[in-house]
XYZ file of C-alpha atoms in Angstrom:
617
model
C 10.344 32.599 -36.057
C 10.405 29.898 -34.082
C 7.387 27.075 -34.357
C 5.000 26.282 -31.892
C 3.501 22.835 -31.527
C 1.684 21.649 -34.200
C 2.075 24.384 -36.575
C 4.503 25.248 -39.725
C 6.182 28.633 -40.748
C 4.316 29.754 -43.350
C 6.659 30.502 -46.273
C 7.670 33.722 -46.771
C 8.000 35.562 -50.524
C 11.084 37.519 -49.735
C 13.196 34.212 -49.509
C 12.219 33.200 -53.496
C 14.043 36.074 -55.016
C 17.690 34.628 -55.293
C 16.250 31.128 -56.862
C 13.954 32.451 -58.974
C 15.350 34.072 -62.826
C 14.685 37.655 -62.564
C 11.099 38.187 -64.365
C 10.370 41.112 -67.288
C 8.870 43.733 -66.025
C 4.939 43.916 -66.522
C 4.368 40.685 -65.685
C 3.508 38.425 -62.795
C 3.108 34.538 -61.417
C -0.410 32.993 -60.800
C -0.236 30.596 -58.179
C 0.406 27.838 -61.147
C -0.680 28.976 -64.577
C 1.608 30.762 -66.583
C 2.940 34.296 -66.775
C 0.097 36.644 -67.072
C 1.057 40.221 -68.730
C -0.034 43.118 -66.927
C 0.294 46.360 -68.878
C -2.085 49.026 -66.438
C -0.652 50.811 -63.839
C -1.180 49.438 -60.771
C -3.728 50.131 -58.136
C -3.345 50.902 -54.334
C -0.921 49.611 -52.113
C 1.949 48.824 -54.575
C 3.837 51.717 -55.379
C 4.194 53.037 -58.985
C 3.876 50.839 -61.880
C 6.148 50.505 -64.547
C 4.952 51.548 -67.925
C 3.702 49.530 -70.737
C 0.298 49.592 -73.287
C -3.010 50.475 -72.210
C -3.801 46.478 -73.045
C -4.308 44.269 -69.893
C -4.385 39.974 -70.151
C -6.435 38.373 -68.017
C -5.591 35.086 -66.135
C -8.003 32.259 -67.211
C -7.114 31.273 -63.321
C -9.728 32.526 -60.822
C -7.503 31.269 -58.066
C -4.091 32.697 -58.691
C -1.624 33.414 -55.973
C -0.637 35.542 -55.300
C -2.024 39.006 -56.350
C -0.916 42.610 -55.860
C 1.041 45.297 -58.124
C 3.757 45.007 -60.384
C 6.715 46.924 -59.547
C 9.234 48.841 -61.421
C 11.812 46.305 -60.685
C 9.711 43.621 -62.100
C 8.457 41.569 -58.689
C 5.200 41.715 -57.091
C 4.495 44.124 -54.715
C 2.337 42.022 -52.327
C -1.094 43.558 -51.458
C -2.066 43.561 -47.991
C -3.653 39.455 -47.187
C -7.055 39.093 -46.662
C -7.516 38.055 -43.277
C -7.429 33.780 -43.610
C -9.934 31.812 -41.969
C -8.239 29.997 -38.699
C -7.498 26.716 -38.930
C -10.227 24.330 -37.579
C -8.360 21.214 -35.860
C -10.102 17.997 -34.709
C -9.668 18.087 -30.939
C -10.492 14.547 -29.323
C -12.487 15.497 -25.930
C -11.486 13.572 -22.839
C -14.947 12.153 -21.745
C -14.566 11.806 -18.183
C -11.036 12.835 -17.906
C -9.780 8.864 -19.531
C -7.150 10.373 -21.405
C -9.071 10.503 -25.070
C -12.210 8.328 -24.815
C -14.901 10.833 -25.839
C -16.631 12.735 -28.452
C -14.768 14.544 -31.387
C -14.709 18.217 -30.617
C -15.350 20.585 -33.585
C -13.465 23.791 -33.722
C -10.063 25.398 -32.072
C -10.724 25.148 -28.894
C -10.247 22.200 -26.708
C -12.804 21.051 -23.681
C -11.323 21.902 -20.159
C -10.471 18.125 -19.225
C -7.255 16.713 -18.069
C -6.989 13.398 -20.988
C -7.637 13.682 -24.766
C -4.924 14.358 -27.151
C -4.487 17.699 -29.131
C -4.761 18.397 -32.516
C -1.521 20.297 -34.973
C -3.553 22.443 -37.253
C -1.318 23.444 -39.787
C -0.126 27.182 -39.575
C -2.240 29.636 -42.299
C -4.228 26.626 -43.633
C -7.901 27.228 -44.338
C -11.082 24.560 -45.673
C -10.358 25.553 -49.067
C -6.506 25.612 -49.263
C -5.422 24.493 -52.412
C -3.513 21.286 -53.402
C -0.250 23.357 -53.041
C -0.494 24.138 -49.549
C -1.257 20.632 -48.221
C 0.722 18.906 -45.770
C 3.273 16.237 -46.889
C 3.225 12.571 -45.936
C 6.065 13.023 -43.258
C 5.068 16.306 -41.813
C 4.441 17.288 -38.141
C 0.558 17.506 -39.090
C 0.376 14.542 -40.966
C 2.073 12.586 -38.895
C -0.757 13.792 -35.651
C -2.881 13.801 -37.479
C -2.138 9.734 -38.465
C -1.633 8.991 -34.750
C -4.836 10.904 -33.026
C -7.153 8.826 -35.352
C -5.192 5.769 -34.352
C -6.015 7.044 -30.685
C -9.050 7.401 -31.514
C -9.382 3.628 -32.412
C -8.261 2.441 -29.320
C -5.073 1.443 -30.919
C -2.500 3.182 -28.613
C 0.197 1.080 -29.671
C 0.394 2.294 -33.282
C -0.774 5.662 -32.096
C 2.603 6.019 -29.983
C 5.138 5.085 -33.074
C 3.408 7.815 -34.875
C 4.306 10.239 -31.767
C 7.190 9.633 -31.290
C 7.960 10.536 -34.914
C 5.998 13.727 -34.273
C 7.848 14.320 -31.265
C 10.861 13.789 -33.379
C 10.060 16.165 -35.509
C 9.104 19.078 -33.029
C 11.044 17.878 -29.768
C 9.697 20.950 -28.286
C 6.180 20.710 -28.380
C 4.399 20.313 -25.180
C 1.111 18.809 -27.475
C 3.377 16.239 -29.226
C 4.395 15.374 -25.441
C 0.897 15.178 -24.177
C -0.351 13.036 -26.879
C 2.204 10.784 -26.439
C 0.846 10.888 -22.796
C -2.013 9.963 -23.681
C -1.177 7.140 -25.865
C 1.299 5.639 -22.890
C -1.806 5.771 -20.373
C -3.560 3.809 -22.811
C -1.081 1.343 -22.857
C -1.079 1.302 -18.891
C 2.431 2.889 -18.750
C 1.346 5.864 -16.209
C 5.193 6.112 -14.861
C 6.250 7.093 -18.320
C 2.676 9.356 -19.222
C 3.768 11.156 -16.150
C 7.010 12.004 -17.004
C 5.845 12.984 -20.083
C 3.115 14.999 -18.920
C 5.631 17.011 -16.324
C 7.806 17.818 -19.528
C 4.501 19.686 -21.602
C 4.667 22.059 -18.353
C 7.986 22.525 -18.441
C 7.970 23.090 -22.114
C 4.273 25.177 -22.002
C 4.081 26.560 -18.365
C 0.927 28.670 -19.676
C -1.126 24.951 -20.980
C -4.019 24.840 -18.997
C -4.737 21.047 -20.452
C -1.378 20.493 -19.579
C -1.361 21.140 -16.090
C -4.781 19.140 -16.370
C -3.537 15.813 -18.077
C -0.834 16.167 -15.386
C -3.070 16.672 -12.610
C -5.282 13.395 -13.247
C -1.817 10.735 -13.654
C -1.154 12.302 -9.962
C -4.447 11.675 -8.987
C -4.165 8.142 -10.266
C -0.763 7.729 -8.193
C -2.753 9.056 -4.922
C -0.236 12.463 -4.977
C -2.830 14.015 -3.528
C -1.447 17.372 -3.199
C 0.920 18.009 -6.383
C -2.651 17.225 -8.141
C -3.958 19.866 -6.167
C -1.337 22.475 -7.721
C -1.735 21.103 -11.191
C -5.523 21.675 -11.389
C -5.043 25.276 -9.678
C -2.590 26.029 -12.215
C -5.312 24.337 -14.974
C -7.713 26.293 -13.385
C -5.703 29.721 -13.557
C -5.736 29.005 -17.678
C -9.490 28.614 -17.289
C -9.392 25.241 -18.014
C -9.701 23.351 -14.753
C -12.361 20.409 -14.953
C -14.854 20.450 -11.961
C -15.444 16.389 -12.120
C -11.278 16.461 -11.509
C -11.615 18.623 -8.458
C -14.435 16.369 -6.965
C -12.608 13.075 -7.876
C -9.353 15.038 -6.050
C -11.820 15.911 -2.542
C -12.832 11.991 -2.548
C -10.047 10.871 -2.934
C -8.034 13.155 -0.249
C -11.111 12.572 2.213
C -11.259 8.884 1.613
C -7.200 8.768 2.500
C -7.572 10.711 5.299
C -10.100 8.547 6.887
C -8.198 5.252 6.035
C -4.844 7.030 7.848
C -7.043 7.544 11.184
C -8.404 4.112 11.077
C -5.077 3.001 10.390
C -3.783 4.928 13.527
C -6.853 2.919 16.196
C -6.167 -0.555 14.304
C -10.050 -0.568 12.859
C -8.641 -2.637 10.260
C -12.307 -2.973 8.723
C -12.887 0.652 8.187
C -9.388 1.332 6.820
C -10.116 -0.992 4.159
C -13.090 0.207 3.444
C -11.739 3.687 3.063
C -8.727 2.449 1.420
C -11.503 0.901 -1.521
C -13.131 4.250 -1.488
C -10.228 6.165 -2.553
C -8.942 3.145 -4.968
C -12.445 3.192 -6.691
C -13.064 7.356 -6.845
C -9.551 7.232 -8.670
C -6.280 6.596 -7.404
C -5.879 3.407 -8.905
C -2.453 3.112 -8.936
C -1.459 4.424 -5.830
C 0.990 2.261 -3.923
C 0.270 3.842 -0.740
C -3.424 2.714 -0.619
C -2.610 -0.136 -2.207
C -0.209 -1.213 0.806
C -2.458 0.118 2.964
C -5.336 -2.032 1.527
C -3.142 -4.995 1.757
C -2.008 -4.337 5.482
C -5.611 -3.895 6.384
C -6.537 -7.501 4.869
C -3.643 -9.010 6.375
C -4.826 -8.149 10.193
C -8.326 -9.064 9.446
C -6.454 -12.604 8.995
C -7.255 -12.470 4.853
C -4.052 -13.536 4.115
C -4.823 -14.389 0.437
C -6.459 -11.414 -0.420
C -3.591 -9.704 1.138
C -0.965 -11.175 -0.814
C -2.968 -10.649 -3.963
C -2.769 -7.219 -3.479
C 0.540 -6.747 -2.945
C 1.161 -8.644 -5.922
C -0.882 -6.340 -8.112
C 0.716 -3.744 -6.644
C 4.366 -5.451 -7.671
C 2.806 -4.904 -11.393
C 1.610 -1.369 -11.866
C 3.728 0.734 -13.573
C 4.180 3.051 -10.685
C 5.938 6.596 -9.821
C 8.063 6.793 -7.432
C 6.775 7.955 -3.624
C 9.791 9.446 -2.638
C 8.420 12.877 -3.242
C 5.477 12.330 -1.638
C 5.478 13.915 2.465
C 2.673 11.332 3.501
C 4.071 9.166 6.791
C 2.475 6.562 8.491
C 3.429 5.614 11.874
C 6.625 8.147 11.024
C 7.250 5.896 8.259
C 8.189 7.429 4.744
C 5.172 6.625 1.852
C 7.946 4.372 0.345
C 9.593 2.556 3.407
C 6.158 1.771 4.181
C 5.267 -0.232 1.322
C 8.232 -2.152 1.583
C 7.715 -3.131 5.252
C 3.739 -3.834 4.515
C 5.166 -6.138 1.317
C 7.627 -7.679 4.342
C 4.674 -8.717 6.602
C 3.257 -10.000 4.158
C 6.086 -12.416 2.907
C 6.896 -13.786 6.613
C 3.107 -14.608 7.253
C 3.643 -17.100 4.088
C 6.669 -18.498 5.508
C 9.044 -16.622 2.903
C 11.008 -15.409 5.682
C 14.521 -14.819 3.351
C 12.231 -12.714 1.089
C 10.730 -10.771 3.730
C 14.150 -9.600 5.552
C 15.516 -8.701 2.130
C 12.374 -6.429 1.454
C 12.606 -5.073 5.226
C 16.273 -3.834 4.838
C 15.297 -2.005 1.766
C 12.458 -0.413 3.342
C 15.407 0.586 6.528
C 17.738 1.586 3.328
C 14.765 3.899 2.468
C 14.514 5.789 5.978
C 17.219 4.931 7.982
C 16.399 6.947 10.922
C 12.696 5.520 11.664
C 12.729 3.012 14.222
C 10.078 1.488 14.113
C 11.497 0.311 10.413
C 14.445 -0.765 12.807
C 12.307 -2.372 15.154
C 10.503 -4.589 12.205
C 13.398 -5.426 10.675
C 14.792 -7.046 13.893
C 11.638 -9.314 15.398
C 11.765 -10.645 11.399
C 14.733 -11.521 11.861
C 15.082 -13.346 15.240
C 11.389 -14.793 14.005
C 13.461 -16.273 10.838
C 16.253 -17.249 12.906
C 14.054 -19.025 15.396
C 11.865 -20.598 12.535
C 15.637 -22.097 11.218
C 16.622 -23.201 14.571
C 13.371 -25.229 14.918
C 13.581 -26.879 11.645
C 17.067 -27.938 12.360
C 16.585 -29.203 15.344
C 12.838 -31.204 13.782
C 15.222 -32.661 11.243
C 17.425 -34.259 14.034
C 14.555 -35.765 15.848
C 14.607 -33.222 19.033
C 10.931 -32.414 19.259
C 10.300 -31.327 22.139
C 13.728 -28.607 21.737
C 12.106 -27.456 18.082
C 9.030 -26.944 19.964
C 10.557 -24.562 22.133
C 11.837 -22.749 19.115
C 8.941 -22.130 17.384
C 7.655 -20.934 19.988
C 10.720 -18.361 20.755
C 9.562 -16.853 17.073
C 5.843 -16.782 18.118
C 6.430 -14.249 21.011
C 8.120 -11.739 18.375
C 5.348 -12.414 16.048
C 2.364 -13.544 17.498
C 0.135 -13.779 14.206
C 2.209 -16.203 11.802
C 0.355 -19.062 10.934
C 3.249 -21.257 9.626
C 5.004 -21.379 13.008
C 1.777 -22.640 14.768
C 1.761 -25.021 12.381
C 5.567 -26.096 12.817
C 4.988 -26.570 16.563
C 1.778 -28.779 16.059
C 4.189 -31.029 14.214
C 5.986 -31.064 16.801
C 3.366 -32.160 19.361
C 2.335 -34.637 16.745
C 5.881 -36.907 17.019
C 5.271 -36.457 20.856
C 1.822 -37.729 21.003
C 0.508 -34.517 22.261
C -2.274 -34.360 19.780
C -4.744 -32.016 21.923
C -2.058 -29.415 21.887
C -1.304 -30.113 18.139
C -5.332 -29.476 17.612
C -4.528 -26.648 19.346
C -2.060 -25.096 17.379
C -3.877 -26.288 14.023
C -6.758 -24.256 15.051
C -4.867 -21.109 15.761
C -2.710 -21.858 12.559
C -6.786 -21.731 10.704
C -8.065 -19.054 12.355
C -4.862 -16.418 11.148
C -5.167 -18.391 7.824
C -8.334 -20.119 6.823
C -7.134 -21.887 3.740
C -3.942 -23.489 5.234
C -4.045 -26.964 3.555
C -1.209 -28.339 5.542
C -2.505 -27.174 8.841
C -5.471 -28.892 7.823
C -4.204 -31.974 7.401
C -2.763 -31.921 10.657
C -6.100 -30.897 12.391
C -7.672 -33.745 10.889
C -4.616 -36.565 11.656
C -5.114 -35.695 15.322
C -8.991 -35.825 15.311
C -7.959 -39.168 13.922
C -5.721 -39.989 16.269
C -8.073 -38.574 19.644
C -10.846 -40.831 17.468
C -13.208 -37.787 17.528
C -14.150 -39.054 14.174
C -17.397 -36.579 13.508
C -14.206 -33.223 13.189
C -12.260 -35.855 11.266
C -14.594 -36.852 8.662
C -15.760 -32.855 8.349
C -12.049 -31.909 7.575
C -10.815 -34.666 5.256
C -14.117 -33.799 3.541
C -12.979 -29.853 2.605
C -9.465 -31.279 2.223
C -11.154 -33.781 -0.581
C -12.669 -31.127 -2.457
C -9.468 -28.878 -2.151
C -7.267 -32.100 -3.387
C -9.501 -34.142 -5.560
C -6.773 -36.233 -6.956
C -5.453 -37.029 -3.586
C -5.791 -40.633 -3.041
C -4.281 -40.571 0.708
C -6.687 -37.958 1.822
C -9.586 -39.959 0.195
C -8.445 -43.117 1.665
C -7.960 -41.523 5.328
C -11.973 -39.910 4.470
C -13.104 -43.844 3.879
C -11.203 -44.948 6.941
C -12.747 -42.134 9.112
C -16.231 -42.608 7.735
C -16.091 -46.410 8.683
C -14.989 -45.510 12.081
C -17.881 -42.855 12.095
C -20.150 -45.465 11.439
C -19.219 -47.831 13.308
C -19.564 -45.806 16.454
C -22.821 -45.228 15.626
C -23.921 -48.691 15.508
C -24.027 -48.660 11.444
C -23.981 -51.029 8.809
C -19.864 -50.789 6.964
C -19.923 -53.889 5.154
C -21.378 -52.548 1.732
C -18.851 -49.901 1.766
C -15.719 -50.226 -0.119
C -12.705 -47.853 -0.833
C -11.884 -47.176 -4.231
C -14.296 -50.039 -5.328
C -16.476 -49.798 -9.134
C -19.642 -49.468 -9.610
C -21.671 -52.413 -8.479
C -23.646 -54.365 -11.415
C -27.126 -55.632 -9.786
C -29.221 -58.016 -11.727
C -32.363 -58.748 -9.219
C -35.237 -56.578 -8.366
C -33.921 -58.895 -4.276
C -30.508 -57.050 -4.713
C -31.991 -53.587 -5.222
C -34.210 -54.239 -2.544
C -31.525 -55.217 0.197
C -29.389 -52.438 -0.846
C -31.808 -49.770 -0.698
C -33.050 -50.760 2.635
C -29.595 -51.276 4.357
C -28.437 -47.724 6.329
C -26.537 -44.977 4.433
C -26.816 -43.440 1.060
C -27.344 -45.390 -1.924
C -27.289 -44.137 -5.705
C -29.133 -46.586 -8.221
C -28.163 -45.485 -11.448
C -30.235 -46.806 -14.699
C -28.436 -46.896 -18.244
C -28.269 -48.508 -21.616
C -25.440 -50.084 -23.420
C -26.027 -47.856 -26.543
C -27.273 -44.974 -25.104
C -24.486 -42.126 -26.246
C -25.708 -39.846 -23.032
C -24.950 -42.645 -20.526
C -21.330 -43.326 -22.470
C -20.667 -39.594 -21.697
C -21.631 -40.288 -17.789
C -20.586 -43.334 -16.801
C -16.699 -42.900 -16.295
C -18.169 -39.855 -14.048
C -20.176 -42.050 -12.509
C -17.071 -44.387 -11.937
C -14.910 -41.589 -10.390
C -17.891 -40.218 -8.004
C -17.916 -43.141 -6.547
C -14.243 -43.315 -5.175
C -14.902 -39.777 -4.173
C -17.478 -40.620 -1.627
C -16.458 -44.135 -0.297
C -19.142 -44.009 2.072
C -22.045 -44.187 -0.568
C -23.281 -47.374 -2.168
C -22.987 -46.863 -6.039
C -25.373 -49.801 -7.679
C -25.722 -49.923 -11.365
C -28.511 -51.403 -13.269
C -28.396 -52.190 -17.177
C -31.969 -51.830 -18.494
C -31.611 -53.665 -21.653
C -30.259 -57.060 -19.515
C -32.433 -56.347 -16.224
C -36.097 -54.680 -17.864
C -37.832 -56.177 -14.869
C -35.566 -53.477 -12.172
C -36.162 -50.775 -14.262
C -40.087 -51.770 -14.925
C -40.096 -51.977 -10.850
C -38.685 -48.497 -10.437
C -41.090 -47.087 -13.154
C -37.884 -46.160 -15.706
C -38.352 -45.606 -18.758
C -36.107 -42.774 -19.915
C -32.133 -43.271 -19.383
C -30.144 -42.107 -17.750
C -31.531 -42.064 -14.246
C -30.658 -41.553 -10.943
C -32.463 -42.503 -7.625
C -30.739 -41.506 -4.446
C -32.126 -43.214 -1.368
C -31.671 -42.654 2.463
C -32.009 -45.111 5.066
C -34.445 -47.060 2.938
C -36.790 -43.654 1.967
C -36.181 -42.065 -1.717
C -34.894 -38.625 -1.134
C -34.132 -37.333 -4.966
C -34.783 -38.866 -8.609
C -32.877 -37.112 -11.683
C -33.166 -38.352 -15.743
C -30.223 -37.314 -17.635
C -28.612 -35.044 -14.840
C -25.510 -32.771 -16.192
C -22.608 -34.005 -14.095
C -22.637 -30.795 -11.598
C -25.612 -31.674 -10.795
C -25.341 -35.035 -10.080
C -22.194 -34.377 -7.861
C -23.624 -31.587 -6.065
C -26.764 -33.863 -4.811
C -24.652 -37.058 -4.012
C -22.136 -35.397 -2.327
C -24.812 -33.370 -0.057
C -26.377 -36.664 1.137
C -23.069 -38.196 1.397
C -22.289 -35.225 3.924
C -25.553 -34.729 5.527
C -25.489 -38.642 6.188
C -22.396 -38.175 7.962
């Protein structure tokens, strides 16, 4: 008879005879007490009984197995079996179709959702077995048995060794497959659950939770429409799950939507749609995913962009060759190569980005619009190599013209305009470099070296007020920078100084300055600009802890007047300024008092100096 999953052939009393010595007649086994004479004739069922005394033993055993009439021939005639109570497995529910995480399920039949694992009951085993009839260590039902409480635990790991062994045992069972399923989704390895999950319905075409488990890992992969067929298969068992089937309709109308945005460039609504779908369930679809990343990358998020095809890079995906989705005639898979390409040339990895596009033209040869990609990235590379070259020999105004060559096959890359405004930087041009900086920011917000440029020709066309406001992001983005915090000092002198204001108290890089006269504090906090007066003690542990941040504060903002006071040597100041608790901090503005802090945390501290600093400027 050949063994289903999770059960074991009962054994059968017609296979004992030839091991067993033959027994004397009138007598029979108990399940494990000793030989029990039986000298009646026998009742019903048995045939006729061999001879003997009218005396009949009884077995001191109330439990002995098993019973029925002697025979002539000495074996036991087996009565006809009580019908045995069915088996009662633990069946771990699937919640909300997460593959397991749920409530334990009392009785044979499972809950009609696509995750949890199953159960191997073991095959004519009842509440009250006896001791002889239980499983050993190693077998099938054990060994599930082991693994599903494991599962339960959230420790998939460990669950999955003890699977495999069960899968070992009983290669083909389609439960031992879809607990292993379920143990690999756990683990996040959905390429491997699904292949899995695809052999239980080879293996048990009629498993409704089968077709179910099946059904959500192609959700999960957006395959949209061999989930579809899974859950009506489910659903043909009885056994469908209704939350599936209204994750499934989100899902399929959130795609569609995203496809037609797509299709009119509303870049903001495919994205939104493309969230929808990711968040109702297909969380590891690479189509959406790409789609979700193209999306970003024409609304000029270039970071988030490029995050997401990164995460994308790291799921453990299926393969989209099977899927008949196209986008602008592109294969599913060709198209998530060519969105990964774009992606890769608007960061300037143009060698990465041709190597991805040729794959994605390996993939579907005869699209050409795949063609058509593949060739502007490549005379946009070539272009962007011809410029450099030509940089690197001093011929500016030639590498200009280059860059620009790659900028009419693709319009939108940021590190080009950026190439050329170095360009009109060596000739002087420094509107047309501000130019190209800008349009370099606008595709790219957080381009640090386009940045720099922007603010080297403010510099340079003295419009001081844009300079100062850029080397002031470009300080917080590079704190340890000392050239961008020495061209901020330099531009917030020349600020100044345009504005008719007092520069000789400030001081790049300078300490802390030590005042010792209520006259000093005076003149200082009278004179124009920001100044901090900050009020400590020699032992005082708080204003050990603050002082060195003190110290570096003030080389951050070069345009603020840092004055120190030591109450212990100068009580008169700090009697003057009414301090009596250390430390202290008194901004003041143009001569007026504009904040006053005791024992500031450090965030704090920065954030207010640095927002007078800036709102001085």
């Amino acid at each position: 008879m050949r063994r289903h999953s999770g059960e074991l052939a009962a054994e059968s009393g017609s296979g004992s005879a030839s091991s067993n010595p033959p027994r004397p007649p009138g007598h029979r086994r108990s399940g494990s007490g000793p030989l029990i004479f039986s000298g009646g004739s026998g009742s019903s069922g048995g045939g006729g009984g061999g001879g003997g005394g009218g005396s009949t033993a009884s077995s001191p055993l109330t439990n002995a197995l098993p019973t029925g009439n002697i025979c002539s021939s000495g074996r036991v005639a087996p009565a006809p079996a009580a019908p045995r109570p069915r088996a009662r497995p633990d069946v771990l529910g699937s919640g909300t179709g997460h593959y397991g995480h749920g409530s334990i399920m009392r009785g044979g039949m499972a809950p009609a959702r696509s995750g949890g694992i199953d159960a191997a009951p073991l095959a004519g085993r009842s509440s009250r077995a006896p001791a002889s009839f239980l499983a050993p260590p190693d077998s099938l039902q054990e060994v599930t048995r082991a693994g599903n409480e494991l599962y339960k635990q959230g420790r998939y790991g460990e669950a999955l060794r003890h699977y495999d062994r069960a899968l070992a045992l009983c290669p083909d069972s389609a439960a031992c497959r879809g607990n292993r399923a379920a143990a690999l989704t756990g683990l996040g390895r959905l390429a491997e659950a699904l292949r899995d999950c695809e052999e239980a319905v080879r293996l048990d075409p009629a498993s409704g939770r089968a077709h179910g488990r099946l059904a959500a890992l192609c959700l999960r992969f957006g395959m949209v429409e061999k989930a579809r067929r899974q859950l009506t298969l489910a659903g043909n068992t009885n056994q469908s799950d209704p939350a599936e089937w209204h994750k499934l309709h989100e899902v399929e109308s959130h795609l569609g939507k995203c496809m037609d945005a797509r299709r009119i460039g509303d870049w903001k609504s495919a994205l939104r749609e493309a969230d929808a779908a990711i968040a109702n369930g297909a969380d590891s679809s690479q189509l959406l995913l790409a789609m979700r990343s193209e999306s970003l990358l024409r609304l000029n998020k270039l970071e988030d962009a490029d995050s997401t095809i990164t995460g994308l890079l790291k799921l453990d995906s299926a393969s989209l060759s099977s899927m008949s989705t196209k986008l602008s005639g592109m294969v599913a898979d060709s198209y998530v190569h060519v969105v990964q390409a774009q992606v890769n040339m608007a960061f300037g990895r143009f060698d990465a980005a041709i190597a991805i596009a040729e794959k994605a033209r390996a993939i579907d040869p005869a699209n050409a619009e795949v063609g058509l990609i593949l060739n502007n990235m490549r005379l946009v590379a070539r272009a962007r190599a011809q410029g450099n070259d030509l940089f690197k020999a001093g011929k500016f105004a030639e590498a200009s013209i280059a860059y620009g060559e790659g900028l009419k096959h693709e319009s939108s890359n940021p590190v080009l305009y950026c190439n050329r405004a170095a360009c009109w930087s060596k000739l002087g041009r420094w509107a047309k470099a501000v130019e190209d900086c800008n349009e370099a920011l606008r595709i790219q917000p957080s381009y640090t070296k386009a940045l720099l440029r922007r603010a080297a020709s403010y510099a340079k066309l003295e419009r001081w007020a844009d300079c100062v406001r850029d080397y002031e992001v470009l300080r917080k983005e590079l704190p340890g920078d000392t050239e961008v915090a020495e061209s901020l000092f330099h531009a917030q002198v020349a600020l100044k100084t345009t504005r008719g204001e007092e520069v000789s108290n400030m001081k790049f890089g300078g300490e802390v300055e030590i005042v010792t006269s209520i006259e000093q504090v005076r003149a200082a906090i009278h004179s124009p600009g920001v100044t901090v007066l900050y009020f400590m003690a020699t032992m005082n542990q708080q204003c050990a802890q603050i002082t060195p941040s003190v110290d570096a504060l003030c080389s951050e903002c070069p345009s603020v007047n840092f004055l120190k006071v030591n109450v212990d040597e100068s009580p008169m100041i700090a009697k003057a300024e009414n301090v009596r608790v250390v430390p202290a901090f008194k901004i003041y503005k143009d001569g007026a008092r504009v904040k006053e802090m005791i024992c500031p945390s450090l965030h704090v501290l920065r954030y207010s100096v640095r927002h007078y600093a800036v709102s001085h400027s």
